[in-house]
Amino acid sequence: LNVTTRSLTKATASTPTATCHTPPVAILHPTSSLPPDFSIDRIKRTQHSAPALYETIQQILTDPSSNPTLIVKDKVLYKILPTRRNTNHKRLYVPPVLVTEILDAYHDHPTAGHFGTKRTY
């Protein structure tokens, strides 16, 4: 039994014979899955662009004994932290402008392995 309803007749009659094929378009969205740049060069530029830090760097370059807890090496400011074993650890002095960005990168960024405070609590 071969039955054709009115709705099927109208649907086949109104279907155009020529079809236009449009290739799919890829929409690219910027992604933040790449880790941010925390290179020594960027930190050095940021240290030198902060007026107070730049002044401190210049002061230590002029008189290293003016602040014995800070050292400048290759124009980058470091903090000296003494240990219990009478050795010193040199730690990169992070400019205040970068602190939030670094904390976000190492706690909330998708590649950090930490889900951030919103998923923790």
PDB file of N, CA and C in Angstrom, residues 40-98:
ATOM      1  N   ILE A  40      61.315  36.839  33.123  1.00  0.00           N
ATOM      2  CA  ILE A  40      62.184  37.787  33.834  1.00  0.00           C
ATOM      3  C   ILE A  40      62.160  39.144  33.136  1.00  0.00           C
ATOM      4  N   ASP A  41      62.125  39.133  31.809  1.00  0.00           N
ATOM      5  CA  ASP A  41      62.085  40.404  31.070  1.00  0.00           C
ATOM      6  C   ASP A  41      60.829  41.204  31.404  1.00  0.00           C
ATOM      7  N   ARG A  42      59.685  40.529  31.481  1.00  0.00           N
ATOM      8  CA  ARG A  42      58.454  41.244  31.813  1.00  0.00           C
ATOM      9  C   ARG A  42      58.499  41.769  33.243  1.00  0.00           C
ATOM     10  N   ILE A  43      58.989  40.961  34.163  1.00  0.00           N
ATOM     11  CA  ILE A  43      59.073  41.407  35.557  1.00  0.00           C
ATOM     12  C   ILE A  43      60.045  42.576  35.674  1.00  0.00           C
ATOM     13  N   LYS A  44      61.158  42.502  34.945  1.00  0.00           N
ATOM     14  CA  LYS A  44      62.116  43.613  34.968  1.00  0.00           C
ATOM     15  C   LYS A  44      61.467  44.892  34.431  1.00  0.00           C
ATOM     16  N   ARG A  45      60.761  44.792  33.314  1.00  0.00           N
ATOM     17  CA  ARG A  45      60.084  45.972  32.745  1.00  0.00           C
ATOM     18  C   ARG A  45      59.066  46.531  33.730  1.00  0.00           C
ATOM     19  N   THR A  46      58.326  45.642  34.396  1.00  0.00           N
ATOM     20  CA  THR A  46      57.314  46.093  35.350  1.00  0.00           C
ATOM     21  C   THR A  46      57.960  46.724  36.575  1.00  0.00           C
ATOM     22  N   GLN A  47      59.064  46.147  37.050  1.00  0.00           N
ATOM     23  CA  GLN A  47      59.790  46.746  38.175  1.00  0.00           C
ATOM     24  C   GLN A  47      60.274  48.147  37.810  1.00  0.00           C
ATOM     25  N   HIS A  48      60.789  48.306  36.605  1.00  0.00           N
ATOM     26  CA  HIS A  48      61.338  49.601  36.197  1.00  0.00           C
ATOM     27  C   HIS A  48      60.245  50.616  35.885  1.00  0.00           C
ATOM     28  N   SER A  49      59.030  50.155  35.590  1.00  0.00           N
ATOM     29  CA  SER A  49      57.949  51.101  35.307  1.00  0.00           C
ATOM     30  C   SER A  49      57.255  51.582  36.579  1.00  0.00           C
ATOM     31  N   ALA A  50      57.474  50.897  37.694  1.00  0.00           N
ATOM     32  CA  ALA A  50      56.915  51.346  38.975  1.00  0.00           C
ATOM     33  C   ALA A  50      57.891  52.344  39.595  1.00  0.00           C
ATOM     34  N   PRO A  51      57.480  53.591  39.785  1.00  0.00           N
ATOM     35  CA  PRO A  51      58.416  54.616  40.262  1.00  0.00           C
ATOM     36  C   PRO A  51      59.117  54.264  41.574  1.00  0.00           C
ATOM     37  N   ALA A  52      58.391  53.739  42.548  1.00  0.00           N
ATOM     38  CA  ALA A  52      59.007  53.427  43.844  1.00  0.00           C
ATOM     39  C   ALA A  52      60.035  52.308  43.710  1.00  0.00           C
ATOM     40  N   LEU A  53      59.720  51.284  42.925  1.00  0.00           N
ATOM     41  CA  LEU A  53      60.669  50.182  42.737  1.00  0.00           C
ATOM     42  C   LEU A  53      61.882  50.627  41.936  1.00  0.00           C
ATOM     43  N   TYR A  54      61.659  51.443  40.926  1.00  0.00           N
ATOM     44  CA  TYR A  54      62.782  51.932  40.129  1.00  0.00           C
ATOM     45  C   TYR A  54      63.729  52.749  41.002  1.00  0.00           C
ATOM     46  N   GLU A  55      63.153  53.558  41.878  1.00  0.00           N
ATOM     47  CA  GLU A  55      63.978  54.354  42.800  1.00  0.00           C
ATOM     48  C   GLU A  55      64.767  53.439  43.743  1.00  0.00           C
ATOM     49  N   THR A  56      64.141  52.385  44.233  1.00  0.00           N
ATOM     50  CA  THR A  56      64.829  51.423  45.103  1.00  0.00           C
ATOM     51  C   THR A  56      65.955  50.723  44.355  1.00  0.00           C
ATOM     52  N   ILE A  57      65.708  50.335  43.121  1.00  0.00           N
ATOM     53  CA  ILE A  57      66.742  49.685  42.308  1.00  0.00           C
ATOM     54  C   ILE A  57      67.928  50.618  42.123  1.00  0.00           C
ATOM     55  N   GLN A  58      67.659  51.872  41.805  1.00  0.00           N
ATOM     56  CA  GLN A  58      68.744  52.840  41.616  1.00  0.00           C
ATOM     57  C   GLN A  58      69.521  53.059  42.911  1.00  0.00           C
ATOM     58  N   GLN A  59      68.812  53.109  44.030  1.00  0.00           N
ATOM     59  CA  GLN A  59      69.467  53.301  45.323  1.00  0.00           C
ATOM     60  C   GLN A  59      70.385  52.122  45.648  1.00  0.00           C
ATOM     61  N   ILE A  60      69.941  50.911  45.389  1.00  0.00           N
ATOM     62  CA  ILE A  60      70.755  49.728  45.687  1.00  0.00           C
ATOM     63  C   ILE A  60      71.938  49.630  44.734  1.00  0.00           C
ATOM     64  N   LEU A  61      71.742  50.026  43.485  1.00  0.00           N
ATOM     65  CA  LEU A  61      72.869  50.039  42.547  1.00  0.00           C
ATOM     66  C   LEU A  61      73.925  51.051  42.976  1.00  0.00           C
ATOM     67  N   THR A  62      73.479  52.176  43.519  1.00  0.00           N
ATOM     68  CA  THR A  62      74.405  53.210  43.984  1.00  0.00           C
ATOM     69  C   THR A  62      75.074  52.812  45.287  1.00  0.00           C
ATOM     70  N   ASP A  63      74.276  52.310  46.240  1.00  0.00           N
ATOM     71  CA  ASP A  63      74.797  51.940  47.559  1.00  0.00           C
ATOM     72  C   ASP A  63      74.196  50.606  47.993  1.00  0.00           C
ATOM     73  N   PRO A  64      74.845  49.481  47.685  1.00  0.00           N
ATOM     74  CA  PRO A  64      74.289  48.163  48.024  1.00  0.00           C
ATOM     75  C   PRO A  64      74.043  47.951  49.515  1.00  0.00           C
ATOM     76  N   SER A  65      74.766  48.659  50.372  1.00  0.00           N
ATOM     77  CA  SER A  65      74.579  48.477  51.812  1.00  0.00           C
ATOM     78  C   SER A  65      73.384  49.261  52.352  1.00  0.00           C
ATOM     79  N   SER A  66      72.722  50.056  51.515  1.00  0.00           N
ATOM     80  CA  SER A  66      71.585  50.850  51.989  1.00  0.00           C
ATOM     81  C   SER A  66      70.406  49.970  52.420  1.00  0.00           C
ATOM     82  N   ASN A  67      70.260  48.809  51.818  1.00  0.00           N
ATOM     83  CA  ASN A  67      69.220  47.866  52.220  1.00  0.00           C
ATOM     84  C   ASN A  67      69.771  46.455  52.046  1.00  0.00           C
ATOM     85  N   PRO A  68      70.283  45.861  53.110  1.00  0.00           N
ATOM     86  CA  PRO A  68      70.933  44.548  52.982  1.00  0.00           C
ATOM     87  C   PRO A  68      69.984  43.394  52.654  1.00  0.00           C
ATOM     88  N   THR A  69      68.681  43.617  52.736  1.00  0.00           N
ATOM     89  CA  THR A  69      67.737  42.542  52.406  1.00  0.00           C
ATOM     90  C   THR A  69      67.351  42.529  50.929  1.00  0.00           C
ATOM     91  N   LEU A  70      67.857  43.484  50.163  1.00  0.00           N
ATOM     92  CA  LEU A  70      67.561  43.546  48.734  1.00  0.00           C
ATOM     93  C   LEU A  70      68.853  43.503  47.937  1.00  0.00           C
ATOM     94  N   ILE A  71      68.778  42.929  46.746  1.00  0.00           N
ATOM     95  CA  ILE A  71      69.930  42.859  45.857  1.00  0.00           C
ATOM     96  C   ILE A  71      69.436  43.070  44.423  1.00  0.00           C
ATOM     97  N   VAL A  72      70.286  43.671  43.602  1.00  0.00           N
ATOM     98  CA  VAL A  72      69.967  43.856  42.191  1.00  0.00           C
ATOM     99  C   VAL A  72      70.969  43.055  41.380  1.00  0.00           C
ATOM    100  N   LYS A  73      70.447  42.177  40.539  1.00  0.00           N
ATOM    101  CA  LYS A  73      71.295  41.384  39.655  1.00  0.00           C
ATOM    102  C   LYS A  73      70.715  41.475  38.251  1.00  0.00           C
ATOM    103  N   ASP A  74      71.530  41.879  37.296  1.00  0.00           N
ATOM    104  CA  ASP A  74      71.087  42.080  35.910  1.00  0.00           C
ATOM    105  C   ASP A  74      69.899  43.031  35.838  1.00  0.00           C
ATOM    106  N   LYS A  75      69.935  44.072  36.658  1.00  0.00           N
ATOM    107  CA  LYS A  75      68.906  45.114  36.729  1.00  0.00           C
ATOM    108  C   LYS A  75      67.544  44.589  37.188  1.00  0.00           C
ATOM    109  N   VAL A  76      67.533  43.456  37.881  1.00  0.00           N
ATOM    110  CA  VAL A  76      66.304  42.882  38.435  1.00  0.00           C
ATOM    111  C   VAL A  76      66.436  42.867  39.950  1.00  0.00           C
ATOM    112  N   LEU A  77      65.376  43.296  40.636  1.00  0.00           N
ATOM    113  CA  LEU A  77      65.378  43.387  42.093  1.00  0.00           C
ATOM    114  C   LEU A  77      64.986  42.049  42.716  1.00  0.00           C
ATOM    115  N   TYR A  78      65.786  41.629  43.706  1.00  0.00           N
ATOM    116  CA  TYR A  78      65.532  40.391  44.441  1.00  0.00           C
ATOM    117  C   TYR A  78      65.520  40.692  45.929  1.00  0.00           C
ATOM    118  N   LYS A  79      64.782  39.895  46.666  1.00  0.00           N
ATOM    119  CA  LYS A  79      64.760  39.969  48.133  1.00  0.00           C
ATOM    120  C   LYS A  79      65.607  38.817  48.651  1.00  0.00           C
ATOM    121  N   ILE A  80      66.460  39.103  49.622  1.00  0.00           N
ATOM    122  CA  ILE A  80      67.310  38.084  50.239  1.00  0.00           C
ATOM    123  C   ILE A  80      66.625  37.597  51.511  1.00  0.00           C
ATOM    124  N   LEU A  81      66.391  36.290  51.568  1.00  0.00           N
ATOM    125  CA  LEU A  81      65.763  35.691  52.744  1.00  0.00           C
ATOM    126  C   LEU A  81      66.754  34.755  53.416  1.00  0.00           C
ATOM    127  N   PRO A  82      67.115  35.057  54.662  1.00  0.00           N
ATOM    128  CA  PRO A  82      68.039  34.155  55.368  1.00  0.00           C
ATOM    129  C   PRO A  82      67.318  32.877  55.796  1.00  0.00           C
ATOM    130  N   THR A  83      68.069  31.804  55.871  1.00  0.00           N
ATOM    131  CA  THR A  83      67.519  30.527  56.337  1.00  0.00           C
ATOM    132  C   THR A  83      68.153  30.174  57.674  1.00  0.00           C
ATOM    133  N   ARG A  84      67.692  29.102  58.271  1.00  0.00           N
ATOM    134  CA  ARG A  84      68.239  28.672  59.566  1.00  0.00           C
ATOM    135  C   ARG A  84      69.658  28.141  59.436  1.00  0.00           C
ATOM    136  N   ARG A  85      70.038  27.726  58.259  1.00  0.00           N
ATOM    137  CA  ARG A  85      71.371  27.146  58.050  1.00  0.00           C
ATOM    138  C   ARG A  85      72.408  28.180  57.634  1.00  0.00           C
ATOM    139  N   ASN A  86      72.136  29.432  57.908  1.00  0.00           N
ATOM    140  CA  ASN A  86      73.046  30.534  57.582  1.00  0.00           C
ATOM    141  C   ASN A  86      73.329  30.650  56.087  1.00  0.00           C
ATOM    142  N   THR A  87      72.362  30.286  55.286  1.00  0.00           N
ATOM    143  CA  THR A  87      72.460  30.525  53.854  1.00  0.00           C
ATOM    144  C   THR A  87      71.356  31.495  53.465  1.00  0.00           C
ATOM    145  N   ASN A  88      71.526  32.118  52.346  1.00  0.00           N
ATOM    146  CA  ASN A  88      70.529  33.082  51.880  1.00  0.00           C
ATOM    147  C   ASN A  88      69.840  32.561  50.628  1.00  0.00           C
ATOM    148  N   HIS A  89      68.556  32.812  50.558  1.00  0.00           N
ATOM    149  CA  HIS A  89      67.792  32.494  49.360  1.00  0.00           C
ATOM    150  C   HIS A  89      67.429  33.791  48.663  1.00  0.00           C
ATOM    151  N   LYS A  90      67.672  33.835  47.388  1.00  0.00           N
ATOM    152  CA  LYS A  90      67.339  35.007  46.585  1.00  0.00           C
ATOM    153  C   LYS A  90      65.957  34.780  45.973  1.00  0.00           C
ATOM    154  N   ARG A  91      65.018  35.661  46.275  1.00  0.00           N
ATOM    155  CA  ARG A  91      63.649  35.568  45.766  1.00  0.00           C
ATOM    156  C   ARG A  91      63.354  36.783  44.892  1.00  0.00           C
ATOM    157  N   LEU A  92      62.752  36.519  43.756  1.00  0.00           N
ATOM    158  CA  LEU A  92      62.382  37.581  42.829  1.00  0.00           C
ATOM    159  C   LEU A  92      61.368  38.509  43.484  1.00  0.00           C
ATOM    160  N   TYR A  93      61.621  39.808  43.415  1.00  0.00           N
ATOM    161  CA  TYR A  93      60.711  40.789  43.989  1.00  0.00           C
ATOM    162  C   TYR A  93      59.600  41.045  42.972  1.00  0.00           C
ATOM    163  N   VAL A  94      58.402  40.602  43.285  1.00  0.00           N
ATOM    164  CA  VAL A  94      57.272  40.752  42.370  1.00  0.00           C
ATOM    165  C   VAL A  94      56.649  42.126  42.578  1.00  0.00           C
ATOM    166  N   PRO A  95      56.556  42.915  41.513  1.00  0.00           N
ATOM    167  CA  PRO A  95      55.910  44.223  41.644  1.00  0.00           C
ATOM    168  C   PRO A  95      54.445  44.057  42.055  1.00  0.00           C
ATOM    169  N   PRO A  96      53.933  44.964  42.876  1.00  0.00           N
ATOM    170  CA  PRO A  96      52.544  44.856  43.343  1.00  0.00           C
ATOM    171  C   PRO A  96      51.521  44.754  42.208  1.00  0.00           C
ATOM    172  N   VAL A  97      51.822  45.348  41.064  1.00  0.00           N
ATOM    173  CA  VAL A  97      50.905  45.304  39.923  1.00  0.00           C
ATOM    174  C   VAL A  97      50.693  43.866  39.440  1.00  0.00           C
ATOM    175  N   LEU A  98      51.703  43.011  39.582  1.00  0.00           N
ATOM    176  CA  LEU A  98      51.627  41.642  39.075  1.00  0.00           C
ATOM    177  C   LEU A  98      51.141  40.618  40.106  1.00  0.00           C
TER     178      LEU A  98
END
